[in-house]
Coordinates of C-alpha atoms in Angstrom, one line a residue:
X1 CA 0.1 -0.2 0.1
X2 CA 1.1 3.6 -1.0
X3 CA 1.0 6.5 1.4
X4 CA 1.4 10.2 0.9
X5 CA 2.6 11.1 4.5
X6 CA 4.5 8.0 5.2
X7 CA 7.1 5.6 4.4
X8 CA 6.4 1.7 5.4
X9 CA 9.4 -0.9 4.5
X10 CA 10.5 -4.1 6.5
X11 CA 14.2 -5.3 7.3
X12 CA 13.8 -9.0 7.9
X13 CA 11.2 -9.0 10.8
X14 CA 11.7 -5.2 11.3
X15 CA 9.4 -3.1 9.9
X16 CA 9.8 0.9 9.7
X17 CA 7.5 3.4 9.6
X18 CA 8.5 6.9 9.2
X19 CA 6.7 10.1 9.3
X20 CA 7.1 11.6 5.6
X21 CA 6.7 15.2 5.7
X22 CA 10.1 17.0 6.3
X23 CA 9.1 20.3 4.9
X24 CA 6.7 20.3 7.6
X25 CA 8.7 18.8 10.0
X26 CA 6.5 15.6 9.6
X27 CA 3.7 17.6 11.5
X28 CA 0.4 15.3 12.2
X29 CA -2.0 16.3 10.1
X30 CA -5.7 14.6 9.8
X31 CA -4.1 12.7 6.1
X32 CA -1.6 11.5 8.3
X33 CA -4.0 9.9 10.8
X34 CA -5.6 8.0 8.8
X35 CA -2.4 6.5 6.9
X36 CA -0.8 5.9 10.4
X37 CA -4.0 3.8 11.1
X38 CA -3.5 1.7 8.2
X39 CA 0.2 1.3 8.2
X40 CA -0.6 0.1 11.6
X41 CA -2.9 -2.8 10.9
X42 CA -0.9 -3.5 7.6
X43 CA 1.8 -4.5 10.8
X44 CA -0.8 -5.8 12.7
X45 CA -1.3 -8.8 10.1
X46 CA 1.7 -9.0 8.7
X47 CA 3.4 -12.7 10.9
X48 CA 6.6 -11.7 9.9
X49 CA 7.1 -8.7 11.1
X50 CA 8.4 -8.9 15.2
X51 CA 9.9 -5.4 15.9
X52 CA 8.1 -2.0 14.8
X53 CA 10.1 1.3 14.7
X54 CA 9.1 5.0 14.4
X55 CA 11.0 7.1 12.8
X56 CA 10.4 11.1 10.7
X57 CA 12.0 11.7 7.7
X58 CA 14.3 14.7 7.8
X59 CA 16.9 16.5 10.4
X60 CA 13.4 16.4 13.0
X61 CA 11.1 13.2 14.1
X62 CA 7.9 15.5 14.5
X63 CA 7.0 18.9 15.4
X64 CA 3.9 17.4 17.4
X65 CA -0.2 18.4 15.7
X66 CA 0.0 20.6 12.9
X67 CA -1.6 24.1 14.3
X68 CA -4.0 25.0 11.3
X69 CA -5.7 21.3 11.3
X70 CA -5.3 21.9 15.0
X71 CA -7.4 25.1 15.2
X72 CA -10.1 23.9 12.7
X73 CA -10.9 21.1 14.7
X74 CA -11.1 23.5 18.1
X75 CA -13.4 26.0 16.5
X76 CA -16.0 23.7 16.1
X77 CA -18.6 23.4 19.1
X78 CA -16.9 20.8 21.8
X79 CA -19.9 18.6 21.6
X80 CA -18.4 18.4 18.0
X81 CA -14.7 19.0 18.0
X82 CA -14.1 16.0 20.8
X83 CA -15.3 13.1 19.1
X84 CA -13.1 14.7 16.0
X85 CA -10.1 15.1 18.6
X86 CA -10.5 11.7 19.9
X87 CA -10.4 10.0 16.7
X88 CA -6.9 11.5 15.4
X89 CA -5.6 10.9 18.5
X90 CA -6.4 7.3 18.1
X91 CA -5.4 7.1 14.9
X92 CA -1.8 7.8 15.9
X93 CA -2.0 5.8 19.0
X94 CA -3.4 2.7 17.2
X95 CA 0.3 1.3 17.4
X96 CA 0.1 1.0 21.6
X97 CA -2.8 -2.0 20.6
X98 CA 0.3 -3.8 18.3
X99 CA 1.8 -7.0 20.5
X100 CA 5.1 -6.5 19.0
X101 CA 7.4 -3.9 20.9
X102 CA 8.0 -0.5 19.1
X103 CA 10.3 1.7 19.4
X104 CA 10.5 5.6 18.3
X105 CA 14.0 6.2 17.1
X106 CA 13.6 10.2 17.2
X107 CA 15.4 13.2 16.9
X108 CA 16.2 16.7 16.3
X109 CA 12.2 18.7 16.9
X110 CA 10.6 16.1 19.0
X111 CA 7.4 18.7 20.6
X112 CA 3.8 17.8 22.0
X113 CA 2.1 15.5 20.1
X114 CA 5.1 14.4 18.5
X115 CA 6.5 13.5 21.8
X116 CA 3.3 11.7 22.5
X117 CA 3.6 9.6 19.8
X118 CA 7.3 8.6 21.0
X119 CA 6.1 7.7 24.3
X120 CA 3.2 5.6 22.8
X121 CA 6.1 3.7 21.7
X122 CA 7.4 1.2 23.9
X123 CA 11.3 2.0 23.9
X124 CA 12.7 5.2 22.7
X125 CA 16.3 5.9 21.1
X126 CA 17.4 9.3 20.3
X127 CA 20.0 10.9 18.6
X128 CA 22.3 13.2 20.7
X129 CA 20.3 16.3 19.0
X130 CA 17.7 15.9 20.0
X131 CA 15.5 18.6 21.7
X132 CA 12.0 17.2 23.5
X133 CA 9.3 19.4 24.7
X134 CA 5.3 19.2 26.2
X135 CA 5.3 22.6 24.6
X136 CA 1.2 22.5 24.8
X137 CA 1.0 24.4 27.7
X138 CA 2.3 27.3 26.0
X139 CA -0.1 28.0 23.2
X140 CA -2.3 28.0 26.3
X141 CA -4.1 24.4 25.3
X142 CA -3.9 20.9 27.8
X143 CA -1.8 18.0 26.3
X144 CA -3.3 15.1 24.2
X145 CA -3.2 11.9 22.6
X146 CA -2.4 10.3 25.7
X147 CA 0.3 12.5 27.0
X148 CA -0.7 12.9 30.9
X149 CA -1.0 9.0 30.7
X150 CA 1.9 8.2 29.4
X151 CA 4.8 10.6 30.6
X152 CA 4.3 9.9 34.8
X153 CA 3.9 6.2 34.1
X154 CA 7.9 6.9 32.6
X155 CA 9.1 9.3 35.2
X156 CA 7.0 9.7 37.4
X157 CA 4.1 12.5 38.5
X158 CA 6.6 14.8 39.5
X159 CA 8.1 15.5 36.8
X160 CA 5.8 15.1 34.5
X161 CA 4.1 17.9 35.9
X162 CA 7.4 20.0 35.9
X163 CA 7.2 18.5 32.1
X164 CA 4.0 20.0 31.2
X165 CA 3.4 23.4 33.5
X166 CA 6.5 24.1 31.9
X167 CA 6.6 23.1 28.5
X168 CA 10.3 24.1 27.9
X169 CA 12.5 21.8 25.8
X170 CA 14.5 19.4 27.7
X171 CA 17.9 17.8 25.8
X172 CA 18.4 13.8 25.2
X173 CA 20.8 13.7 27.9
X174 CA 18.4 14.9 30.5
X175 CA 15.4 12.5 29.0
X176 CA 17.9 9.5 29.7
X177 CA 18.7 10.6 33.3
X178 CA 14.8 10.5 34.0
X179 CA 14.3 7.8 32.2
X180 CA 11.7 8.7 28.6
X181 CA 14.4 7.6 26.9
X182 CA 16.5 3.8 26.9
X183 CA 19.0 5.6 24.6
X184 CA 20.9 8.2 23.1
X185 CA 23.6 7.6 20.6
X186 CA 25.5 10.7 18.3
X187 CA 23.1 11.5 15.6
X188 CA 25.4 9.4 12.6
X189 CA 25.3 6.1 14.5
X190 CA 21.3 6.6 15.2
X191 CA 19.9 4.9 12.1
X192 CA 22.7 1.4 12.6
X193 CA 22.1 0.9 16.2
X194 CA 18.1 1.4 16.0
X195 CA 18.1 -0.9 13.5
X196 CA 20.8 -3.1 15.8
X197 CA 18.7 -2.9 18.3
X198 CA 15.5 -3.6 16.8
X199 CA 17.3 -6.7 15.1
X200 CA 18.4 -8.1 18.0
X201 CA 14.7 -8.3 20.1
X202 CA 13.5 -9.9 16.6
X203 CA 16.1 -12.4 17.1
X204 CA 14.5 -13.9 20.2
X205 CA 11.4 -16.0 19.9
X206 CA 8.0 -13.6 19.1
X207 CA 5.5 -15.3 21.0
X208 CA 7.8 -15.1 24.1
X209 CA 8.3 -11.3 23.3
X210 CA 4.7 -10.8 22.3
X211 CA 3.7 -12.2 25.9
X212 CA 6.1 -10.6 27.5
X213 CA 5.1 -6.9 26.3
X214 CA 1.4 -7.9 27.5
X215 CA 2.3 -8.7 30.7
X216 CA 4.6 -6.3 31.4
X217 CA 1.6 -3.5 30.9
X218 CA -1.2 -5.5 32.9
X219 CA 1.0 -5.5 35.9
X220 CA 1.5 -2.1 36.1
X221 CA -1.6 -1.2 38.2
X222 CA -2.0 -5.8 38.8
X223 CA -1.7 -7.1 42.2
X224 CA 1.0 -9.8 43.3
X225 CA -1.7 -13.0 43.0
X226 CA -2.3 -11.6 39.6
X227 CA 1.0 -10.9 38.0
X228 CA 1.8 -14.2 39.3
X229 CA -1.7 -15.7 37.7
X230 CA -0.2 -14.3 34.2
X231 CA 3.6 -15.0 34.2
X232 CA 2.2 -18.3 34.8
X233 CA 0.1 -18.7 32.3
X234 CA 2.4 -17.2 30.1
X235 CA 5.3 -19.5 30.7
X236 CA 3.4 -22.3 30.5
X237 CA 2.2 -21.2 26.8
X238 CA 5.6 -21.0 25.4
X239 CA 6.5 -24.3 26.9
X240 CA 4.6 -25.6 24.2
X241 CA 6.5 -24.3 21.3
X242 CA 8.9 -24.9 19.4
X243 CA 11.0 -22.2 20.0
X244 CA 11.5 -23.3 23.3
X245 CA 12.2 -26.9 21.9
X246 CA 15.2 -25.2 20.2
X247 CA 16.2 -22.1 22.8
X248 CA 16.7 -25.3 25.1
X249 CA 19.1 -27.2 22.1
X250 CA 20.8 -24.7 21.3
X251 CA 21.7 -24.1 24.9
X252 CA 22.9 -27.9 25.2
X253 CA 24.7 -28.0 21.7
X254 CA 25.9 -24.4 22.3
X255 CA 25.3 -22.6 19.0
X256 CA 22.9 -19.9 18.7
X257 CA 19.1 -20.6 18.4
X258 CA 16.9 -20.3 15.1
X259 CA 13.3 -19.2 16.0
X260 CA 10.4 -19.3 14.3
X261 CA 7.7 -18.3 16.1
X262 CA 5.8 -21.0 16.7

């Protein structure tokens, strides 16, 4: 499927979804929202894809929502505007429903809804030149696209409040320190590092990887007994797979395993 605002490609078991509007710093438009949801659906249906990378074309990841489109949405009466805004959010947040691990690869400007999109991914890798901000308050608006949900879960409530109430940019090193990023690398190494990181995950058994992702998110708000029940159930599922037999055999034979996802 061809897109006008995105690029979707696959390298081995890794899908790469790139925001492809560098002229407007990959601003998020209604058309991009529709295409993003369609691309996520394609990835979801492809059994060969084990990891998704979300990136941005050009010098920056994403400058957030396109201001002209945002103002048009908000100019409608509230009862009409809210469903439109929610549908816009959910189109991009469709990646949150993917069972496979997702990685945001960010650089340059990563602002507002663009940062929220990155936070909706499971992990984040940034180049050292990245500047990111929850800039909503600077234009007199409340954060959206799940930002007030994901941010405190990543950095804690006090730091989330600081970032949202100030709306000021922080650098990659500070974002790494507070837990907003997994890794920071030099700009020239960002693409290779991120693809290698994704491939290392993709080379592990995909059934176990999907179950690990599910357990970690579900257990964020679960009690210990519920977590143990989910873990034991997931272990039993993995124990019935050919991949577990392959992993055990490879360990005994002292060779690299070849996992097939079955």
